[in-house]
Amino acid sequence: MTSSSSSSSSTSARSSTRPVSGRGLAGKVVTIDPGHNGANGQHPEIINQLVDGGYGQRNVCNTTGTQTDAGYPEHEFTWNVATYLRPLLEAKGITVVMTRSSDTGVGPCTDKRAAIENDAGADAAVSIHGDGAPPEVRGFYVLTATRPPAGAAMAAASLRLASCLATAAVAAGFPASNTLGSGGLWKRDDLTGLNRSTRPKILIECGNMRNATEAAIMSSTDGQQWYAQALAQGIFAFLQG
Ligand code: ZN
């Protein structure tokens, strides 16, 4: 990235020349949490340990996740979408923190993932998953915590993040869930990653990996990049709102 022949103009950038599309994004912190991990299945003694799930719950550290009927695993889907999403955010000057650094490890536990997001002071925390529902079920849904773990204002921010992501997903051509919630928005009270978060936090089930149509999309590079683009647009909208 060095260039000795074009130094005369590179030092004269003014704020008026910054692209409008990046307004308000530079310096923000976004955490990306790719659900599960590649070696979880080989280490039940680790992922089945109980952790503090919030509100007095004791939940398992992590799970193996689901897969398509053809055997394409959720952990690989979430890792690939996260890997495609990260540079889209960084191109706008956003600092990205990942909750895991490869797709070959174990964990971390979901309470640890929440701690990573909290410690990063995330302006937006996005957990990426794929569902394993009956084959006729289709569509994405975005989860927030039923109970507000960090007060009403943070809960409202989480809901707005969820709404921005749902709107962006629909705009990108992804259908909202045909079974849960309304417009792709749903809540749960039993997920450690939501219950233990003190930041604007959502978990998106991008689609049903047991539905043939969505399985084909979710196990393809084009489909994973499509999801990453939609998530990036939703995050941008939230951070600029
Ligand atoms: Zn999952």
Coordinates of N, CA, C and O in Angstrom, one line a residue, residues 49-202:
Q49 N -21.0 -27.5 29.7 CA -20.9 -26.9 31.1 C -21.9 -25.8 31.2 O -22.3 -25.2 30.3
L50 N -22.4 -25.7 32.5 CA -23.4 -24.7 32.7 C -22.8 -23.3 33.1 O -21.8 -23.3 33.8
V51 N -23.4 -22.3 32.5 CA -22.9 -20.9 32.8 C -24.1 -20.1 33.3 O -25.3 -20.5 33.2
D52 N -23.8 -18.9 33.8 CA -24.8 -18.0 34.2 C -25.5 -17.4 33.0 O -25.0 -16.6 32.3
G53 N -26.8 -17.8 32.8 CA -27.5 -17.4 31.7 C -28.4 -16.1 31.9 O -29.1 -15.7 31.1
G54 N -28.2 -15.5 33.1 CA -29.0 -14.3 33.4 C -30.3 -14.6 34.0 O -30.9 -15.7 33.8
Y55 N -30.8 -13.8 34.9 CA -32.1 -13.9 35.5 C -32.2 -15.3 36.2 O -33.3 -15.9 36.2
G56 N -31.1 -15.7 36.8 CA -31.2 -16.9 37.6 C -31.1 -18.2 36.8 O -31.2 -19.3 37.4
Q57 N -31.0 -18.1 35.5 CA -30.9 -19.3 34.7 C -29.5 -19.9 34.6 O -28.5 -19.2 34.7
R58 N -29.5 -21.2 34.5 CA -28.2 -21.9 34.2 C -28.3 -22.5 32.9 O -29.1 -23.4 32.6
N59 N -27.5 -22.0 31.9 CA -27.6 -22.5 30.5 C -26.3 -23.2 30.1 O -25.3 -22.9 30.7
V60 N -26.4 -24.0 29.1 CA -25.2 -24.6 28.6 C -24.3 -23.6 28.0 O -24.8 -22.6 27.4
C61 N -23.0 -23.8 28.0 CA -22.0 -22.9 27.5 C -22.2 -22.6 26.1 O -22.1 -21.4 25.7
N62 N -22.5 -23.6 25.3 CA -22.7 -23.4 23.8 C -23.3 -24.7 23.3 O -23.5 -25.6 24.0
T63 N -23.6 -24.7 22.0 CA -24.2 -25.9 21.4 C -23.5 -26.1 20.0 O -22.7 -25.3 19.6
T64 N -23.8 -27.3 19.4 CA -23.2 -27.5 18.1 C -23.8 -26.8 17.0 O -23.2 -26.6 15.9
G65 N -25.1 -26.3 17.2 CA -25.8 -25.7 16.1 C -26.4 -26.7 15.2 O -26.3 -27.9 15.4
T66 N -27.1 -26.2 14.2 CA -27.9 -27.1 13.3 C -27.1 -27.3 12.0 O -25.9 -26.9 11.9
Q67 N -27.7 -27.9 11.0 CA -27.1 -28.1 9.7 C -28.2 -28.3 8.6 O -29.3 -28.5 9.0
T68 N -27.8 -28.2 7.4 CA -28.8 -28.5 6.3 C -28.9 -30.0 6.2 O -28.1 -30.8 6.8
D69 N -29.9 -30.4 5.5 CA -30.1 -31.9 5.2 C -28.9 -32.5 4.6 O -28.6 -33.7 4.7
A70 N -28.2 -31.7 3.8 CA -27.0 -32.2 3.1 C -25.8 -32.1 4.0 O -24.7 -32.5 3.6
G71 N -25.9 -31.6 5.2 CA -24.8 -31.7 6.2 C -24.0 -30.4 6.2 O -22.9 -30.4 6.9
Y72 N -24.4 -29.3 5.6 CA -23.7 -28.1 5.7 C -24.0 -27.4 7.1 O -25.1 -27.2 7.4
P73 N -22.9 -27.2 7.9 CA -23.1 -26.8 9.3 C -23.4 -25.4 9.5 O -22.8 -24.5 8.8
E74 N -24.2 -25.1 10.5 CA -24.5 -23.7 10.9 C -23.2 -22.9 11.3 O -23.1 -21.8 10.9
H75 N -22.3 -23.6 12.0 CA -21.1 -22.8 12.4 C -20.3 -22.3 11.2 O -19.7 -21.2 11.3
E76 N -20.3 -23.0 10.1 CA -19.6 -22.6 8.9 C -20.4 -21.4 8.2 O -19.8 -20.5 7.8
F77 N -21.7 -21.6 8.2 CA -22.5 -20.5 7.6 C -22.3 -19.2 8.4 O -22.0 -18.1 7.8
T78 N -22.4 -19.3 9.7 CA -22.2 -18.0 10.5 C -20.8 -17.4 10.4 O -20.7 -16.2 10.4
W79 N -19.8 -18.3 10.4 CA -18.5 -17.8 10.2 C -18.2 -17.1 8.9 O -17.6 -16.1 8.8
N80 N -18.8 -17.7 7.8 CA -18.6 -17.2 6.5 C -19.3 -15.8 6.4 O -18.8 -14.9 5.8
V81 N -20.6 -15.8 6.9 CA -21.3 -14.5 6.8 C -20.5 -13.4 7.6 O -20.4 -12.3 7.1
A82 N -20.0 -13.8 8.8 CA -19.3 -12.8 9.6 C -18.0 -12.4 8.8 O -17.6 -11.2 8.9
T83 N -17.4 -13.3 8.2 CA -16.1 -13.0 7.5 C -16.4 -12.1 6.3 O -15.6 -11.2 6.0
Y84 N -17.5 -12.2 5.6 CA -17.9 -11.3 4.5 C -18.4 -10.0 5.1 O -18.2 -8.9 4.4
L85 N -19.0 -10.0 6.2 CA -19.6 -8.7 6.8 C -18.5 -7.8 7.3 O -18.5 -6.6 7.2
R86 N -17.5 -8.4 7.9 CA -16.4 -7.6 8.6 C -15.8 -6.5 7.7 O -15.8 -5.3 8.1
P87 N -15.3 -6.8 6.5 CA -14.7 -5.8 5.7 C -15.7 -4.7 5.2 O -15.3 -3.6 4.9
L88 N -17.0 -5.1 5.1 CA -18.0 -4.1 4.7 C -18.1 -3.0 5.7 O -18.3 -1.9 5.4
L89 N -18.0 -3.4 7.0 CA -18.1 -2.5 8.1 C -16.8 -1.7 8.2 O -16.8 -0.5 8.4
E90 N -15.6 -2.4 8.1 CA -14.3 -1.7 8.3 C -14.1 -0.7 7.2 O -13.4 0.3 7.4
A91 N -14.7 -0.9 6.0 CA -14.5 0.0 4.9 C -15.1 1.4 5.2 O -14.8 2.4 4.6
K92 N -16.0 1.4 6.2 CA -16.7 2.7 6.6 C -16.0 3.3 7.8 O -16.5 4.2 8.4
G93 N -14.9 2.7 8.3 CA -14.2 3.2 9.4 C -14.7 2.6 10.7 O -14.3 3.1 11.8
I94 N -15.5 1.6 10.7 CA -16.1 1.0 11.9 C -15.0 0.0 12.4 O -14.4 -0.7 11.7
T95 N -14.8 0.0 13.8 CA -14.0 -1.0 14.4 C -14.8 -2.2 14.7 O -15.9 -2.2 15.3
V96 N -14.3 -3.4 14.2 CA -15.0 -4.6 14.3 C -14.3 -5.5 15.3 O -13.1 -5.7 15.3
V97 N -15.1 -6.1 16.3 CA -14.6 -7.0 17.2 C -15.3 -8.3 17.0 O -16.6 -8.3 17.0
M98 N -14.6 -9.4 16.8 CA -15.2 -10.7 16.6 C -15.2 -11.5 18.0 O -14.3 -11.4 18.7
T99 N -16.3 -12.3 18.2 CA -16.3 -13.1 19.4 C -15.5 -14.4 19.3 O -15.3 -15.1 20.3
R100 N -15.2 -14.8 18.1 CA -14.3 -15.9 17.9 C -13.4 -15.6 16.7 O -13.8 -14.9 15.8
S101 N -12.2 -16.3 16.7 CA -11.2 -15.9 15.7 C -11.0 -16.9 14.6 O -10.1 -16.7 13.8
S102 N -11.7 -18.0 14.7 CA -11.6 -19.1 13.7 C -12.9 -19.9 13.7 O -13.7 -19.7 14.5
D103 N -12.9 -20.8 12.7 CA -14.1 -21.8 12.7 C -13.6 -23.2 13.1 O -14.3 -24.2 12.7
T104 N -12.5 -23.3 13.8 CA -12.0 -24.6 14.1 C -11.9 -24.8 15.6 O -11.4 -25.8 16.1
G105 N -12.3 -23.8 16.4 CA -12.1 -23.9 17.9 C -13.4 -24.4 18.6 O -14.3 -24.9 18.0
V106 N -13.4 -24.3 19.9 CA -14.5 -24.7 20.8 C -14.9 -23.4 21.5 O -14.1 -22.6 22.1
G107 N -16.3 -23.2 21.6 CA -16.8 -22.0 22.2 C -16.4 -20.8 21.5 O -16.3 -20.8 20.3
P108 N -16.2 -19.6 22.2 CA -16.4 -19.5 23.7 C -17.8 -19.6 24.1 O -18.7 -19.5 23.3
C109 N -18.0 -19.8 25.4 CA -19.3 -19.9 26.0 C -20.1 -18.6 25.6 O -19.5 -17.5 25.5
T110 N -21.4 -18.7 25.6 CA -22.2 -17.5 25.3 C -22.1 -16.4 26.3 O -22.2 -15.2 25.9
D111 N -21.8 -16.7 27.6 CA -21.7 -15.6 28.5 C -20.3 -14.9 28.3 O -20.3 -13.7 28.4
K112 N -19.3 -15.7 27.8 CA -18.1 -15.0 27.5 C -18.2 -14.1 26.2 O -17.6 -13.1 26.2
R113 N -19.0 -14.6 25.3 CA -19.2 -13.8 24.1 C -19.9 -12.5 24.5 O -19.6 -11.4 23.9
A114 N -20.9 -12.6 25.3 CA -21.5 -11.3 25.8 C -20.5 -10.4 26.5 O -20.6 -9.2 26.3
A115 N -19.7 -11.0 27.3 CA -18.6 -10.2 28.0 C -17.7 -9.5 27.0 O -17.3 -8.4 27.2
I116 N -17.4 -10.2 25.9 CA -16.5 -9.6 24.9 C -17.2 -8.4 24.3 O -16.6 -7.3 24.1
E117 N -18.5 -8.5 24.0 CA -19.3 -7.4 23.4 C -19.4 -6.3 24.4 O -19.3 -5.1 24.0
N118 N -19.7 -6.6 25.7 CA -19.8 -5.6 26.7 C -18.5 -4.8 26.9 O -18.5 -3.6 27.0
D119 N -17.4 -5.6 27.0 CA -16.1 -5.0 27.2 C -15.7 -4.1 26.1 O -14.9 -3.1 26.3
A120 N -16.1 -4.5 24.9 CA -15.8 -3.6 23.7 C -16.6 -2.4 23.6 O -16.3 -1.5 22.8
G121 N -17.6 -2.3 24.5 CA -18.5 -1.1 24.4 C -19.2 -1.0 23.1 O -19.3 0.1 22.5
A122 N -19.7 -2.1 22.6 CA -20.2 -2.2 21.3 C -21.4 -1.2 21.1 O -22.3 -1.1 21.9
D123 N -21.3 -0.4 20.0 CA -22.4 0.4 19.6 C -23.5 -0.4 19.0 O -24.7 0.0 19.0
A124 N -23.2 -1.6 18.5 CA -24.1 -2.6 18.0 C -23.5 -3.9 18.1 O -22.3 -4.1 17.7
A125 N -24.2 -4.9 18.7 CA -23.7 -6.3 18.8 C -24.7 -7.2 18.1 O -25.9 -7.2 18.4
V126 N -24.1 -7.9 17.1 CA -24.9 -8.7 16.2 C -24.5 -10.2 16.3 O -23.3 -10.5 16.0
S127 N -25.4 -11.1 16.8 CA -25.1 -12.5 16.8 C -25.8 -13.1 15.5 O -26.9 -12.9 15.3
I128 N -25.0 -13.9 14.8 CA -25.5 -14.5 13.5 C -25.7 -16.0 13.7 O -24.8 -16.7 14.2
H129 N -26.9 -16.4 13.4 CA -27.3 -17.8 13.5 C -28.1 -18.3 12.3 O -28.6 -17.4 11.5
G130 N -28.3 -19.6 12.2 CA -29.3 -20.2 11.2 C -30.1 -21.1 12.0 O -29.7 -21.8 13.0
D131 N -31.4 -21.2 11.7 CA -32.3 -22.0 12.4 C -32.4 -23.5 11.9 O -32.0 -23.7 10.8
G132 N -32.9 -24.3 12.8 CA -33.1 -25.7 12.4 C -34.6 -26.1 12.7 O -34.8 -26.8 13.6
A133 N -35.5 -25.7 11.9 CA -36.9 -25.8 12.1 C -37.5 -26.8 11.1 O -36.8 -27.2 10.2
P134 N -38.8 -27.2 11.3 CA -39.4 -28.1 10.3 C -39.3 -27.5 8.9 O -39.2 -26.3 8.7
P135 N -39.3 -28.4 7.9 CA -38.9 -27.9 6.5 C -39.8 -26.9 5.9 O -39.4 -26.2 5.0
E136 N -41.1 -26.8 6.3 CA -42.0 -25.9 5.7 C -41.8 -24.5 6.3 O -42.3 -23.5 5.7
V137 N -41.0 -24.3 7.4 CA -40.8 -23.0 8.0 C -39.8 -22.3 7.1 O -38.8 -22.8 6.7
R138 N -40.0 -21.0 6.9 CA -39.1 -20.1 6.1 C -39.0 -18.8 6.8 O -39.8 -18.3 7.5
G139 N -37.9 -18.1 6.4 CA -37.7 -16.7 6.8 C -36.8 -16.4 7.9 O -36.6 -17.3 8.8
F140 N -36.3 -15.2 8.0 CA -35.5 -14.7 9.1 C -36.3 -14.2 10.2 O -37.5 -13.8 10.0
Y141 N -35.7 -14.2 11.4 CA -36.3 -13.4 12.5 C -35.1 -12.9 13.4 O -34.1 -13.5 13.5
V142 N -35.4 -11.7 13.9 CA -34.4 -11.0 14.7 C -34.9 -11.0 16.2 O -35.9 -10.5 16.5
L143 N -34.0 -11.6 17.1 CA -34.4 -11.7 18.5 C -33.8 -10.7 19.3 O -32.6 -10.3 19.2
T144 N -34.6 -10.2 20.3 CA -34.1 -9.3 21.4 C -34.6 -10.0 22.7 O -35.4 -10.9 22.7
A145 N -34.0 -9.5 23.8 CA -34.3 -10.0 25.1 C -35.7 -9.6 25.5 O -36.1 -8.4 25.4
T146 N -36.5 -10.6 26.1 CA -37.8 -10.3 26.6 C -37.7 -9.3 27.7 O -38.5 -8.3 27.8
R147 N -36.8 -9.5 28.6 CA -36.6 -8.6 29.8 C -35.4 -7.7 29.5 O -34.4 -8.2 29.0
P148 N -35.4 -6.5 29.9 CA -34.3 -5.5 29.6 C -33.2 -5.7 30.6 O -33.2 -5.4 31.7
P149 N -32.0 -6.3 30.1 CA -30.9 -6.6 31.0 C -30.1 -5.4 31.4 O -29.3 -5.5 32.3
A150 N -30.3 -4.3 30.7 CA -29.5 -3.1 31.0 C -30.3 -1.8 30.9 O -29.8 -0.8 30.5
G151 N -31.6 -1.9 31.3 CA -32.4 -0.7 31.4 C -33.2 -0.5 30.1 O -33.0 -1.1 29.1
A152 N -34.2 0.4 30.3 CA -35.1 0.7 29.2 C -34.5 1.3 28.0 O -34.9 1.0 26.8
A153 N -33.5 2.2 28.2 CA -32.9 2.9 27.0 C -32.2 1.9 26.2 O -32.2 2.0 24.9
M154 N -31.4 1.0 26.8 CA -30.6 0.1 26.0 C -31.6 -1.0 25.4 O -31.3 -1.4 24.2
A155 N -32.6 -1.3 26.1 CA -33.6 -2.2 25.4 C -34.2 -1.6 24.2 O -34.4 -2.3 23.2
A156 N -34.5 -0.3 24.3 CA -35.1 0.4 23.1 C -34.1 0.4 22.0 O -34.5 0.3 20.8
A157 N -32.8 0.6 22.3 CA -31.8 0.6 21.3 C -31.7 -0.7 20.6 O -31.5 -0.8 19.4
S158 N -31.8 -1.8 21.4 CA -31.7 -3.1 20.9 C -32.9 -3.4 19.9 O -32.8 -4.0 18.8
L159 N -34.1 -2.9 20.3 CA -35.3 -3.0 19.4 C -35.1 -2.3 18.2 O -35.5 -2.7 17.1
R160 N -34.5 -1.1 18.2 CA -34.3 -0.3 17.0 C -33.3 -1.0 16.1 O -33.4 -1.0 14.9
L161 N -32.2 -1.6 16.7 CA -31.3 -2.3 15.9 C -31.9 -3.5 15.2 O -31.7 -3.8 14.0
A162 N -32.8 -4.2 15.9 CA -33.5 -5.3 15.4 C -34.4 -4.9 14.2 O -34.5 -5.5 13.1
S163 N -35.1 -3.7 14.4 CA -35.9 -3.2 13.4 C -35.2 -2.8 12.1 O -35.6 -3.1 11.0
C164 N -34.0 -2.2 12.3 CA -33.2 -1.8 11.2 C -32.7 -3.0 10.4 O -32.7 -3.0 9.2
L165 N -32.3 -4.0 11.1 CA -31.8 -5.2 10.4 C -33.0 -5.9 9.7 O -32.8 -6.4 8.6
A166 N -34.2 -6.0 10.3 CA -35.3 -6.6 9.6 C -35.7 -5.8 8.4 O -36.0 -6.4 7.3
T167 N -35.7 -4.5 8.5 CA -36.0 -3.7 7.3 C -35.0 -3.9 6.2 O -35.4 -4.0 5.0
A168 N -33.7 -3.9 6.6 CA -32.7 -4.1 5.6 C -32.8 -5.5 4.9 O -32.5 -5.7 3.7
A169 N -33.1 -6.5 5.7 CA -33.2 -7.9 5.2 C -34.4 -8.0 4.2 O -34.2 -8.6 3.1
V170 N -35.5 -7.4 4.6 CA -36.6 -7.4 3.7 C -36.3 -6.7 2.4 O -36.6 -7.1 1.3
A171 N -35.6 -5.5 2.5 CA -35.3 -4.7 1.3 C -34.3 -5.5 0.4 O -34.3 -5.3 -0.8
A172 N -33.5 -6.4 1.0 CA -32.5 -7.1 0.3 C -33.2 -8.3 -0.4 O -32.6 -9.0 -1.2
G173 N -34.5 -8.6 0.0 CA -35.2 -9.7 -0.7 C -35.4 -11.0 0.2 O -35.8 -12.0 -0.3
F174 N -35.0 -10.9 1.5 CA -35.2 -12.0 2.4 C -36.5 -11.9 3.0 O -36.9 -10.9 3.5
P175 N -37.3 -13.1 3.0 CA -38.6 -13.0 3.6 C -38.5 -13.1 5.1 O -37.7 -13.8 5.7
A176 N -39.4 -12.4 5.8 CA -39.5 -12.5 7.3 C -40.2 -13.8 7.6 O -40.9 -14.4 6.8
S177 N -39.9 -14.3 8.8 CA -40.4 -15.6 9.3 C -41.9 -15.8 9.0 O -42.7 -14.9 9.3
N178 N -42.3 -17.0 8.5 CA -43.7 -17.3 8.3 C -44.3 -18.0 9.5 O -45.4 -18.4 9.4
T179 N -43.6 -18.0 10.6 CA -44.1 -18.7 11.8 C -44.0 -17.9 13.1 O -44.8 -18.0 14.0
L180 N -42.9 -17.1 13.2 CA -42.7 -16.4 14.5 C -42.8 -14.9 14.4 O -42.2 -14.3 13.4
G181 N -43.4 -14.3 15.3 CA -43.4 -12.8 15.4 C -44.1 -12.1 14.3 O -44.9 -12.7 13.6
S182 N -43.8 -10.9 14.2 CA -44.4 -10.0 13.1 C -43.3 -9.2 12.5 O -42.4 -8.6 13.1
G183 N -43.2 -9.3 11.1 CA -42.2 -8.6 10.4 C -40.8 -9.0 10.7 O -39.8 -8.2 10.6
G184 N -40.6 -10.2 11.2 CA -39.3 -10.8 11.4 C -38.8 -10.4 12.8 O -37.6 -10.5 13.0
L185 N -39.6 -9.9 13.7 CA -39.2 -9.5 15.0 C -39.8 -10.4 16.1 O -41.0 -10.7 16.0
W186 N -38.9 -10.9 17.0 CA -39.4 -11.9 18.0 C -38.5 -11.7 19.2 O -37.5 -11.1 19.2
K187 N -39.0 -12.2 20.4 CA -38.3 -12.1 21.6 C -38.1 -13.4 22.3 O -39.0 -14.3 22.1
R188 N -37.0 -13.6 23.1 CA -36.9 -14.7 23.9 C -36.3 -14.3 25.2 O -35.6 -13.3 25.3
D189 N -36.6 -15.1 26.3 CA -36.2 -14.8 27.6 C -35.1 -15.8 28.1 O -34.7 -15.7 29.3
D190 N -34.7 -16.7 27.3 CA -33.8 -17.8 27.8 C -32.5 -17.9 27.1 O -31.8 -18.9 27.2
L191 N -32.1 -16.8 26.4 CA -30.8 -16.9 25.7 C -29.7 -16.1 26.4 O -29.9 -14.9 26.6
T192 N -28.7 -16.8 26.8 CA -27.6 -16.1 27.6 C -27.0 -14.9 26.9 O -26.8 -13.9 27.5
G193 N -26.8 -15.0 25.6 CA -26.2 -13.9 24.9 C -27.0 -12.7 24.9 O -26.5 -11.5 24.8
L194 N -28.3 -12.8 25.0 CA -29.2 -11.6 25.1 C -29.3 -11.2 26.5 O -29.3 -10.0 26.9
N195 N -29.5 -12.1 27.4 CA -29.8 -11.8 28.8 C -28.6 -11.2 29.5 O -28.7 -10.4 30.5
R196 N -27.4 -11.5 29.0 CA -26.2 -11.0 29.7 C -25.6 -9.8 29.0 O -24.5 -9.3 29.4
S197 N -26.3 -9.3 28.0 CA -25.7 -8.1 27.2 C -26.1 -6.8 27.9 O -27.2 -6.6 28.4
T198 N -25.1 -5.9 27.9 CA -25.4 -4.5 28.4 C -25.3 -3.5 27.2 O -25.2 -2.3 27.4
R199 N -25.3 -4.0 26.0 CA -25.2 -3.2 24.8 C -26.4 -3.3 23.9 O -27.2 -4.2 24.1
P200 N -26.5 -2.5 22.9 CA -27.6 -2.7 21.9 C -27.3 -4.1 21.2 O -26.3 -4.2 20.4
K201 N -28.2 -5.0 21.4 CA -27.8 -6.4 21.1 C -29.0 -7.2 20.4 O -30.1 -7.1 20.9
I202 N -28.7 -7.9 19.3 CA -29.7 -8.7 18.7 C -29.1 -10.0 18.3 O -27.8 -10.2 18.3

